[in-house]
mmCIF file of C-alpha atoms in Angstrom:
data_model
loop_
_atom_site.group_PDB
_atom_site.id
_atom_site.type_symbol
_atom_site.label_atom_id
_atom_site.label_comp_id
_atom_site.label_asym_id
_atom_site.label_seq_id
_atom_site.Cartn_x
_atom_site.Cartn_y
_atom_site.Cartn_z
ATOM 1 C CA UNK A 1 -111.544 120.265 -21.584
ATOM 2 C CA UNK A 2 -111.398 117.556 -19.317
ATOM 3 C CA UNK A 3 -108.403 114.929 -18.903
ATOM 4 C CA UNK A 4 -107.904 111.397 -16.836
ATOM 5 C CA UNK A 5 -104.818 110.223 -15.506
ATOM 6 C CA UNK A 6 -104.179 106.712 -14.442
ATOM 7 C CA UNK A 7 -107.992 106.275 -13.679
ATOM 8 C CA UNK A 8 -108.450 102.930 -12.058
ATOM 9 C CA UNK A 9 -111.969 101.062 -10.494
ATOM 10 C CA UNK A 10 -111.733 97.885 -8.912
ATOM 11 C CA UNK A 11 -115.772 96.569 -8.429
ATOM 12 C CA UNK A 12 -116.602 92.984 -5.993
ATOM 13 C CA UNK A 13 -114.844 90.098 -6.449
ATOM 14 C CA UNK A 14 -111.562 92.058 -7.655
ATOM 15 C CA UNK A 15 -112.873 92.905 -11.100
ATOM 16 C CA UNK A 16 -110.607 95.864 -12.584
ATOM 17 C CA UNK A 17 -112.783 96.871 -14.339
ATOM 18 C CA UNK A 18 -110.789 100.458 -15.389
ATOM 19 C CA UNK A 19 -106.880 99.815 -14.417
ATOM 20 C CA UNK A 20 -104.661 102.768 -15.273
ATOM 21 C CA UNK A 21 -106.430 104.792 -18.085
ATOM 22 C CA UNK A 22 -105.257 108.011 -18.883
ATOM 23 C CA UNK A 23 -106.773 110.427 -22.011
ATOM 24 C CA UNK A 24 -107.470 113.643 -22.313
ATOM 25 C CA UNK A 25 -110.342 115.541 -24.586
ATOM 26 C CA UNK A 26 -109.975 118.877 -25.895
ATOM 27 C CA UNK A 27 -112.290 121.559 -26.489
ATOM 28 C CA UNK A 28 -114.575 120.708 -29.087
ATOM 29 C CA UNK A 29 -112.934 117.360 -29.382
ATOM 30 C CA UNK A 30 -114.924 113.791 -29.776
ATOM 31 C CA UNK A 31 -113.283 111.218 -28.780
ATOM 32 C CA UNK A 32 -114.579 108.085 -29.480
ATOM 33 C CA UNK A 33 -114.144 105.048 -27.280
ATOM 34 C CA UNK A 34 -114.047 101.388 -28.424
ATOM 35 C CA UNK A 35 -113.520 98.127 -27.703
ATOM 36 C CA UNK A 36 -115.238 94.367 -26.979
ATOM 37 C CA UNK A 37 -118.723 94.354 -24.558
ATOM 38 C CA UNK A 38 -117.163 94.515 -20.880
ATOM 39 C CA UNK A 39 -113.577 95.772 -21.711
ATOM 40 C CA UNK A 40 -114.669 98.688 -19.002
ATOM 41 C CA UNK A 41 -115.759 101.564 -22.080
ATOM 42 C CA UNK A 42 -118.854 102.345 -20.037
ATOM 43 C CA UNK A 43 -117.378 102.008 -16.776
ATOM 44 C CA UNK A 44 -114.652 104.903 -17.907
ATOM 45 C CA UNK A 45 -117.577 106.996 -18.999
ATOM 46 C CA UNK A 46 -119.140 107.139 -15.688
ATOM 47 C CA UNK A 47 -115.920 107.395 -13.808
ATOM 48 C CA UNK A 48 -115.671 110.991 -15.971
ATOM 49 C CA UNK A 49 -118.216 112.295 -14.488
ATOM 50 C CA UNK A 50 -118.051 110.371 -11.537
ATOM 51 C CA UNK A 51 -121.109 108.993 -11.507
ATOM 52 C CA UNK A 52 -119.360 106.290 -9.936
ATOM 53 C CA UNK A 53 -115.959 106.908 -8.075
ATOM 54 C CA UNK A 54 -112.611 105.744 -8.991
ATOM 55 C CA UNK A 55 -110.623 104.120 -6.688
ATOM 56 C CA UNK A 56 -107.388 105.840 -7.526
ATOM 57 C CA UNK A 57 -106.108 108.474 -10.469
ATOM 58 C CA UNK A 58 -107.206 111.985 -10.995
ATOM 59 C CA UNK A 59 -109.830 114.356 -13.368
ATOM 60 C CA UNK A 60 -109.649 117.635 -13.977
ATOM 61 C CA UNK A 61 -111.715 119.507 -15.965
ATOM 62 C CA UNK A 62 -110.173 123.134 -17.848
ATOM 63 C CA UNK A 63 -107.203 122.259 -15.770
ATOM 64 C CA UNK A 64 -109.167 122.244 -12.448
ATOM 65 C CA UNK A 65 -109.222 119.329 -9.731
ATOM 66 C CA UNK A 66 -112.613 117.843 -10.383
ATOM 67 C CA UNK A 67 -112.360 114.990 -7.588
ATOM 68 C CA UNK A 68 -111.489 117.854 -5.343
ATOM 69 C CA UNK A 69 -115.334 119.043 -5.419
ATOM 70 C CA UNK A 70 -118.153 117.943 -3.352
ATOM 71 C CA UNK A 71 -121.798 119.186 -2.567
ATOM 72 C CA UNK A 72 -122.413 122.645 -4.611
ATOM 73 C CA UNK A 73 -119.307 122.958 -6.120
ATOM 74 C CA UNK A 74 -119.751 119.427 -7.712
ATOM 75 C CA UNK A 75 -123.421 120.161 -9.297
ATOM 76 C CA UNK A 76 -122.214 123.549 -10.202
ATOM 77 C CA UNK A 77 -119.493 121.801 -12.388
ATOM 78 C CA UNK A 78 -121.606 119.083 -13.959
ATOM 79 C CA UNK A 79 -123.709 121.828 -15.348
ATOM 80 C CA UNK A 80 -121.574 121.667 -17.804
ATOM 81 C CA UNK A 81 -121.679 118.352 -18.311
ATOM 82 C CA UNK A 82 -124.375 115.650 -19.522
ATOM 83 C CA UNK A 83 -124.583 112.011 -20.737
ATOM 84 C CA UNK A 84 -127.065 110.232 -22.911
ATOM 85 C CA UNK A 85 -127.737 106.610 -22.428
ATOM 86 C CA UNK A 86 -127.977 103.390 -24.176
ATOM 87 C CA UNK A 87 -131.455 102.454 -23.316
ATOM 88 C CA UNK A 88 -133.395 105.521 -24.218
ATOM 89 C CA UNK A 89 -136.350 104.127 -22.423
ATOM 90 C CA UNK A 90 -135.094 102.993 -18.903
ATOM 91 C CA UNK A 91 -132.911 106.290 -18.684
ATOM 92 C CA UNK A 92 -136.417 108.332 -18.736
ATOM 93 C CA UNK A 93 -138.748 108.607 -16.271
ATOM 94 C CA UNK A 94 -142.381 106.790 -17.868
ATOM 95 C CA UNK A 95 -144.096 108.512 -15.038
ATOM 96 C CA UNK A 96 -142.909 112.040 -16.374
ATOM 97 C CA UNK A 97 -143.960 114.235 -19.024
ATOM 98 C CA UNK A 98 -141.471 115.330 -21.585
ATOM 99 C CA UNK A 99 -142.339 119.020 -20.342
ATOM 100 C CA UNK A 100 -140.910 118.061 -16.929
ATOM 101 C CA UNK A 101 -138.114 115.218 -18.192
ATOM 102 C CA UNK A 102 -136.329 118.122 -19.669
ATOM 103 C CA UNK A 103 -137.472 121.319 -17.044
ATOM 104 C CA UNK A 104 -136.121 118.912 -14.287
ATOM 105 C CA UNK A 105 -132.164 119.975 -15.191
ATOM 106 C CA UNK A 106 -133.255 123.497 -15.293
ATOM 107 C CA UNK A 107 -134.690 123.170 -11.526
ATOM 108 C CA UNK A 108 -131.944 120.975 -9.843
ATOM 109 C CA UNK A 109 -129.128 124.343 -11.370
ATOM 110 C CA UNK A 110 -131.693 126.694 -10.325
ATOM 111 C CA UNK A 111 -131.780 127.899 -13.962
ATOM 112 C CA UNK A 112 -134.218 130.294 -14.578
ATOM 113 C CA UNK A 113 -137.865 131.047 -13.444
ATOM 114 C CA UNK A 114 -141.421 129.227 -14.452
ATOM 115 C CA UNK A 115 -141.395 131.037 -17.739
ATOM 116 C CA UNK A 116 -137.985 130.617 -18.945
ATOM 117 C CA UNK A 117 -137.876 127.014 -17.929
ATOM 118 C CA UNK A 118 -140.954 126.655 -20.483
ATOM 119 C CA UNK A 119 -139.315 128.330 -23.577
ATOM 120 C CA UNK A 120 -136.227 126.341 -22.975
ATOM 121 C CA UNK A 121 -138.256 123.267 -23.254
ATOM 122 C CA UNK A 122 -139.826 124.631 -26.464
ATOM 123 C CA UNK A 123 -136.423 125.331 -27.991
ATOM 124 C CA UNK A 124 -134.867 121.898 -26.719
ATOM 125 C CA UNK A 125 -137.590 120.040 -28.520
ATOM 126 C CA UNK A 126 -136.713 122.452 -31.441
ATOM 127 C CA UNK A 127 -133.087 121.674 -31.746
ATOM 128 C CA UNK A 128 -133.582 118.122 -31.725
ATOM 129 C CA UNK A 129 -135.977 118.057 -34.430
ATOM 130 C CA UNK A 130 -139.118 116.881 -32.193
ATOM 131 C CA UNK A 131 -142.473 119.077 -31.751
ATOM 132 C CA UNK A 132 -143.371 121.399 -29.427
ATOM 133 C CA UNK A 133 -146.554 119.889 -28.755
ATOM 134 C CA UNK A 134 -144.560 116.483 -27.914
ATOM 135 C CA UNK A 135 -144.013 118.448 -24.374
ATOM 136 C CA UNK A 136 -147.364 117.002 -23.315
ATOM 137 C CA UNK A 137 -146.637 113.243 -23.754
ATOM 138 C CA UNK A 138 -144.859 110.273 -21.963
ATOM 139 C CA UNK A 139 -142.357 108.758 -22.932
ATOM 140 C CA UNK A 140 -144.213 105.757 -23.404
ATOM 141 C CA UNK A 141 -145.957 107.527 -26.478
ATOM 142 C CA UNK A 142 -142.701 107.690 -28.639
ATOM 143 C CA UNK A 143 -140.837 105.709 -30.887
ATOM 144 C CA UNK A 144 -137.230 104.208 -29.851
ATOM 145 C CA UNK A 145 -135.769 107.148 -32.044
ATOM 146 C CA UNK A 146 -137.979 109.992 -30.819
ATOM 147 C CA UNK A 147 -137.077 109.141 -27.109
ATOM 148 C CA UNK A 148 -133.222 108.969 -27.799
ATOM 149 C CA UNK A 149 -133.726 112.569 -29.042
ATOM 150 C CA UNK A 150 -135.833 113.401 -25.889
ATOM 151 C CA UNK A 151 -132.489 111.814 -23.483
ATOM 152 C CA UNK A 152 -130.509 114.126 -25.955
ATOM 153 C CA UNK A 153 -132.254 116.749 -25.072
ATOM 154 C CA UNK A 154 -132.470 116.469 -21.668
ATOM 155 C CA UNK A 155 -129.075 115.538 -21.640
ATOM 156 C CA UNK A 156 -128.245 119.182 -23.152
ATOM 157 C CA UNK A 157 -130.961 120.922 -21.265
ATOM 158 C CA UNK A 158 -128.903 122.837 -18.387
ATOM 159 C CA UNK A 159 -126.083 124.071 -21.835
ATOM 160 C CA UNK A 160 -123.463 121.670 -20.857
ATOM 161 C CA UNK A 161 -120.095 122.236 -22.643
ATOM 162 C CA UNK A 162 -118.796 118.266 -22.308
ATOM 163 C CA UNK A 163 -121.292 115.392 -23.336
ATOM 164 C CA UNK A 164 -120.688 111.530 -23.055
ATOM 165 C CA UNK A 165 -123.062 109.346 -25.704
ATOM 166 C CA UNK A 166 -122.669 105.576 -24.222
ATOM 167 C CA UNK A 167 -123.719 103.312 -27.103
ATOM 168 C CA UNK A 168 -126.541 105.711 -27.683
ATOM 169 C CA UNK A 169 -127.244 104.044 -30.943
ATOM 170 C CA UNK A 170 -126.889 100.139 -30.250
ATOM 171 C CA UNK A 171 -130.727 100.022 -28.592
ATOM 172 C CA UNK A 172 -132.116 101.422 -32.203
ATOM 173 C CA UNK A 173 -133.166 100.141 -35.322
ATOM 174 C CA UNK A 174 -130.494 100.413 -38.329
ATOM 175 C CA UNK A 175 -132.609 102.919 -39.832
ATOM 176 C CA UNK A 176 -133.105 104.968 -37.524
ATOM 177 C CA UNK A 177 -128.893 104.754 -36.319
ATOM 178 C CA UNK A 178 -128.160 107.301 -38.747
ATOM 179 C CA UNK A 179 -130.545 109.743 -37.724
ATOM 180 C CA UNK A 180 -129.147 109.773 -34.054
ATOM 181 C CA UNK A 181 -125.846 110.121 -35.392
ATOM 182 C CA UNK A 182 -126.317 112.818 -38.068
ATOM 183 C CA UNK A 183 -128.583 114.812 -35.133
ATOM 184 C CA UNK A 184 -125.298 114.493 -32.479
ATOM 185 C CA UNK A 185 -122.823 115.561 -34.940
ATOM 186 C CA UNK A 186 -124.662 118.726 -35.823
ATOM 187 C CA UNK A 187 -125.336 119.685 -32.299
ATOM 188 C CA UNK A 188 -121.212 118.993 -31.270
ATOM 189 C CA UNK A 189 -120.912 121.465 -34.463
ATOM 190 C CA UNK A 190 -123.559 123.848 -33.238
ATOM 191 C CA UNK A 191 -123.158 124.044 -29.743
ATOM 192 C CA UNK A 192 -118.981 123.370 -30.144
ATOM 193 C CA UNK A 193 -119.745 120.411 -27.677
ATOM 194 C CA UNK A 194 -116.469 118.175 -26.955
ATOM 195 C CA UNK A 195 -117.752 114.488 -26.789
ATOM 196 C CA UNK A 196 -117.134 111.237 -25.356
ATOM 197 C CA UNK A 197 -118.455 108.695 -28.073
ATOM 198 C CA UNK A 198 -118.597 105.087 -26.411
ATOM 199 C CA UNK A 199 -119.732 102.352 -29.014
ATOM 200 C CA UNK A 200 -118.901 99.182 -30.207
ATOM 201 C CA UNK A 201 -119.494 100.250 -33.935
ATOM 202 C CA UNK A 202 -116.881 101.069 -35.299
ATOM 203 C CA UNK A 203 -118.670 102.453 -38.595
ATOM 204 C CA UNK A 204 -120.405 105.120 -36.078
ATOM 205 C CA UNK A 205 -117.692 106.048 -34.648
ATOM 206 C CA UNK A 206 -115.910 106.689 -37.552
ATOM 207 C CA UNK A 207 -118.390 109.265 -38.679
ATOM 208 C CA UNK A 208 -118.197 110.834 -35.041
ATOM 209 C CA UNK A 209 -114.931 110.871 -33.816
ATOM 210 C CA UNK A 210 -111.802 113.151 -34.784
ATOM 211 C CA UNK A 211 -109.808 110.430 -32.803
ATOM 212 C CA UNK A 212 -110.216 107.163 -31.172
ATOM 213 C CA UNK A 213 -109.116 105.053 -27.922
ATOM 214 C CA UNK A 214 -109.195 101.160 -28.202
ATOM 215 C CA UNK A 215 -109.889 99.811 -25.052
ATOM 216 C CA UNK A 216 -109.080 95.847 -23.649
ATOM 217 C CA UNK A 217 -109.685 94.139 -20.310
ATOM 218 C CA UNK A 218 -109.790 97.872 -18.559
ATOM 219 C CA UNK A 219 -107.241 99.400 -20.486
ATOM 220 C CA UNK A 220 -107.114 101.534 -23.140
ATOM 221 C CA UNK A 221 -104.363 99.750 -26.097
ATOM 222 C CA UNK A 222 -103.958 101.992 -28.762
ATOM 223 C CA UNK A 223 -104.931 105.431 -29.385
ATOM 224 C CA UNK A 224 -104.604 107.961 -32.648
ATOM 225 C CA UNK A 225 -106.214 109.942 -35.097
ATOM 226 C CA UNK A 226 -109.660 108.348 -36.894
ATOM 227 C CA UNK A 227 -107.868 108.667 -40.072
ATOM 228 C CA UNK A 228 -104.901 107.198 -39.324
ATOM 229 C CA UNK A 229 -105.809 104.405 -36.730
ATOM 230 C CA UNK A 230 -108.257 103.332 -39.320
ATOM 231 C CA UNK A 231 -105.455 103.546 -41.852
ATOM 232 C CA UNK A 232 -102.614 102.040 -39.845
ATOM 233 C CA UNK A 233 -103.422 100.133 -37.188
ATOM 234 C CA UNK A 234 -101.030 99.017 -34.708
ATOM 235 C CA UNK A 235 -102.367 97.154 -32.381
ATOM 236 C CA UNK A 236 -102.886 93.024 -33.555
ATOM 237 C CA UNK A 237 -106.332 93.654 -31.530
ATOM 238 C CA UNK A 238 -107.443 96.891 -33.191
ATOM 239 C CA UNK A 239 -106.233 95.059 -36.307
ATOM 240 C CA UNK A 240 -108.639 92.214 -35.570
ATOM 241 C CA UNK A 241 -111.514 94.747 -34.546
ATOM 242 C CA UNK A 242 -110.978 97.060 -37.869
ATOM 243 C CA UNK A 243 -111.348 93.481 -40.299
ATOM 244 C CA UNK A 244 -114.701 92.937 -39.186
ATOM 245 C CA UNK A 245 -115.593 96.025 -40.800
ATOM 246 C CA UNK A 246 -117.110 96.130 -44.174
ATOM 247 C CA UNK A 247 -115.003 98.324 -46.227
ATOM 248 C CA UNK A 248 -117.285 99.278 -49.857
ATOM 249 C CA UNK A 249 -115.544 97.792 -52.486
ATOM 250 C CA UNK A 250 -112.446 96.313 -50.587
ATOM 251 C CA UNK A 251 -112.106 92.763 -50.211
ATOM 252 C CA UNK A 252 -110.492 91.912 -46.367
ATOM 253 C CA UNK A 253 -109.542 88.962 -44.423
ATOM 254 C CA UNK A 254 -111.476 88.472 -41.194
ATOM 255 C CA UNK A 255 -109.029 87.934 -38.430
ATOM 256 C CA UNK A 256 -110.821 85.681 -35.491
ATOM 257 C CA UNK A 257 -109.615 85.765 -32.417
ATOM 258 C CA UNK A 258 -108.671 82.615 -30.784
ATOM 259 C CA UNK A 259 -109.979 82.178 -27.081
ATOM 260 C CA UNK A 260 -112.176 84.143 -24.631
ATOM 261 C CA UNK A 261 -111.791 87.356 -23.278
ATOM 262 C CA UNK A 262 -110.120 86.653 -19.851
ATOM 263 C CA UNK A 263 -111.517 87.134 -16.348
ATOM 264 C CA UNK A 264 -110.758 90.726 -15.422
ATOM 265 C CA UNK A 265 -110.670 89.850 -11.759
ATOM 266 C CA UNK A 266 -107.417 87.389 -12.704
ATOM 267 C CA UNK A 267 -106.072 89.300 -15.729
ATOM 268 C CA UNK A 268 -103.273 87.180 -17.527
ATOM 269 C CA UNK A 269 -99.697 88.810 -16.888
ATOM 270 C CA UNK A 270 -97.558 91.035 -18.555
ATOM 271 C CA UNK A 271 -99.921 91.471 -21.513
ATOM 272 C CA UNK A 272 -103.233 91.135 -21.076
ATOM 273 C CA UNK A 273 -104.037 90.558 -24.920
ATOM 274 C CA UNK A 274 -101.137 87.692 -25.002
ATOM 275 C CA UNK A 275 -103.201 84.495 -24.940
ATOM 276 C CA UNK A 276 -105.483 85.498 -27.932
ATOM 277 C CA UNK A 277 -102.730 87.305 -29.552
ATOM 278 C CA UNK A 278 -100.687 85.069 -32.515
ATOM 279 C CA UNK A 279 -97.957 87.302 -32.012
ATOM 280 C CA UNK A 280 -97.175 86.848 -28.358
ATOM 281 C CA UNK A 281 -94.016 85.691 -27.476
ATOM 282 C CA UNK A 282 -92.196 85.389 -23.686
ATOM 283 C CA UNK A 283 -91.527 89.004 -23.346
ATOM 284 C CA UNK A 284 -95.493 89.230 -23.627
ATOM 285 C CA UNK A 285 -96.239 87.018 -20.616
ATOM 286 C CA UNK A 286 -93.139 88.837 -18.516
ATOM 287 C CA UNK A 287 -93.702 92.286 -19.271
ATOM 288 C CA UNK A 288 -96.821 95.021 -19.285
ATOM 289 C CA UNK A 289 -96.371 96.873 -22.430
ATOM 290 C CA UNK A 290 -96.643 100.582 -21.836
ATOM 291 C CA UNK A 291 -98.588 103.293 -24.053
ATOM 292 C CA UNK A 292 -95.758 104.818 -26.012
ATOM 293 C CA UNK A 293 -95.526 107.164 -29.700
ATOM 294 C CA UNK A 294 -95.302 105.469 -32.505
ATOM 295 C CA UNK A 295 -95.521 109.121 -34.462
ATOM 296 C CA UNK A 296 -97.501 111.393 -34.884
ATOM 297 C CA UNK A 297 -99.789 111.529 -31.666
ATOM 298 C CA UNK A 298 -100.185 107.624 -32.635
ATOM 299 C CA UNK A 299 -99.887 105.427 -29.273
ATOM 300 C CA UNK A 300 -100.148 101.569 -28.923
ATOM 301 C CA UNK A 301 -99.367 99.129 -25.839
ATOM 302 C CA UNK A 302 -97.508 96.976 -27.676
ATOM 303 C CA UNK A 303 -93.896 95.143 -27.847
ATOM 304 C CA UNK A 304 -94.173 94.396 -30.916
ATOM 305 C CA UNK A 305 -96.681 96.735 -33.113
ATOM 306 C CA UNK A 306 -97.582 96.609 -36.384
ATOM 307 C CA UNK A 307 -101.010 95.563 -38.485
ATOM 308 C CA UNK A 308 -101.432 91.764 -38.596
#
């Protein structure tokens, strides 16, 4: 469906934020996207559907050149795409109704007349389990949960085939989490959608995602099947991500890691997980480990890989 390669944004001051990502996403595919506040998950997100530009690498989307496409030919192609936010209130318009939050994709594709842009919006509140008569009201009116399904819905409005969720859980209460999550995994079933999931919660994206990418300081560090990067984790910092969470019944030892998270406008060298890793050693600080197989699909950055 739609594939990075080498993917890099540098922002002011030198900040690479993105350096070198490549990952692909297949039809029908989510692929969920972790890693520490500011290791550059959202940042990649954007770049996908360049909602910001990258400063070097490539997209393409079913095999076509998507940075090739300006004016027209660039809104015709994100038709098929959509995003929901974090903040389900600052990514809708409070001046707005819902009626025209979720017509406005319709107009801006030129899909369908004054009629048909009406039962849409009917059968978009429908599928995401709000009521019709909600159309009428701002989205000052609604609870945290009830406007993440309105941004869901708008998000799906124009019948996009690729959507990106950025942490579009972390603004909600606990109890209402699972909701939201239960509601997007239906609709990638229903509608076949393949997904970006960005979050820092690991437990949610282990009920969403078929695999996962672990991203640090711009780059993405391991990547693999849920099952098995849950099971067999290779990378010391996925290693020290995965012990933070709960497992029922399982007793585990919390690995802390030592140190800050460095300055991504003066990245350390070689490694850039060496100086809060406790297994670096001089080839760390010398050279850049690459993304290679470990088996099975299962990549890590890594010299020397294996669970801590």
């Amino acid at each position: 469906m739609i594939a990075a390669e080498e993917l890099a944004k540098i922002f002011a001051g030198g900040v690479r934020a993105v350096d070198g990502v490549s990952l692909s996403i297949a039809e029908g595919e989510t692929l969920g996207l972790v890693g520490e506040s500011g290791c550059g998950k959202s940042t990649l997100a954007r770049l996908l559907l360049r909602l910001i530009e990258p400063d070097a690498g490539a997209i393409r989307v079913r095999g076509s050149d998507f940075m090739a496409l300006s004016g027209a030919a660039l809104r015709e192609a994100r038709r098929d795409m959509g995003i929901v936010f974090q903040d389900p209130f600052g990514s809708l318009n409070p001046r707005m109704s819902v009626a025209r939050l979720l017509a406005e994709p319709l107009a801006v594709h030129g899909i369908g007349g004054r009629a048909e842009r009406k039962a849409r919006v009917a059968e978009l509140l429908d599928v995401v389990g709000l009521a019709r008569q909600h159309a009428d009201r701002y989205p000052h009116e609604f609870s945290g949960g009830q406007r993440q399904r309105i941004a869901i819905a708008r998000a799906l409005a124009a019948g996009p085939k690729f959507l990106v969720c950025d942490e579009p859980t972390s603004a909600l209460d606990v109890s209402i989490q699972a909701q939201v999550l239960n509601l997007l995994s239906d609709l990638q079933t229903r509608f076949g959608l393949s997904m970006l999931f960005v979050s820092h919660n690991l437990g949610a994206v282990r009920q969403m995602a078929g695999r996962v990418a672990v991203m640090y300081l711009g780059r993405v560090v391991e990547e693999a099947s849920r099952d098995d990067l849950f099971a067999r984790p290779l990378h010391p910092y996925t290693s020290a991500l995965l012990s933070a969470v709960p497992e029922p019944g399982v007793t585990t030892t919390r690995i802390v890691l030592k140190g800050d998270v460095p300055n991504p406008a003066d990245p350390p060298s070689g490694c850039r997980f060496r100086t809060r890793c406790p297994r670096a050693a001089a080839r760390c600080a010398a050279e850049t480990p690459m993304l290679r197989d470990a088996g099975g699909g299962h990549r890590v950055a890594c010299h020397f890989p294996g669970a801590l």
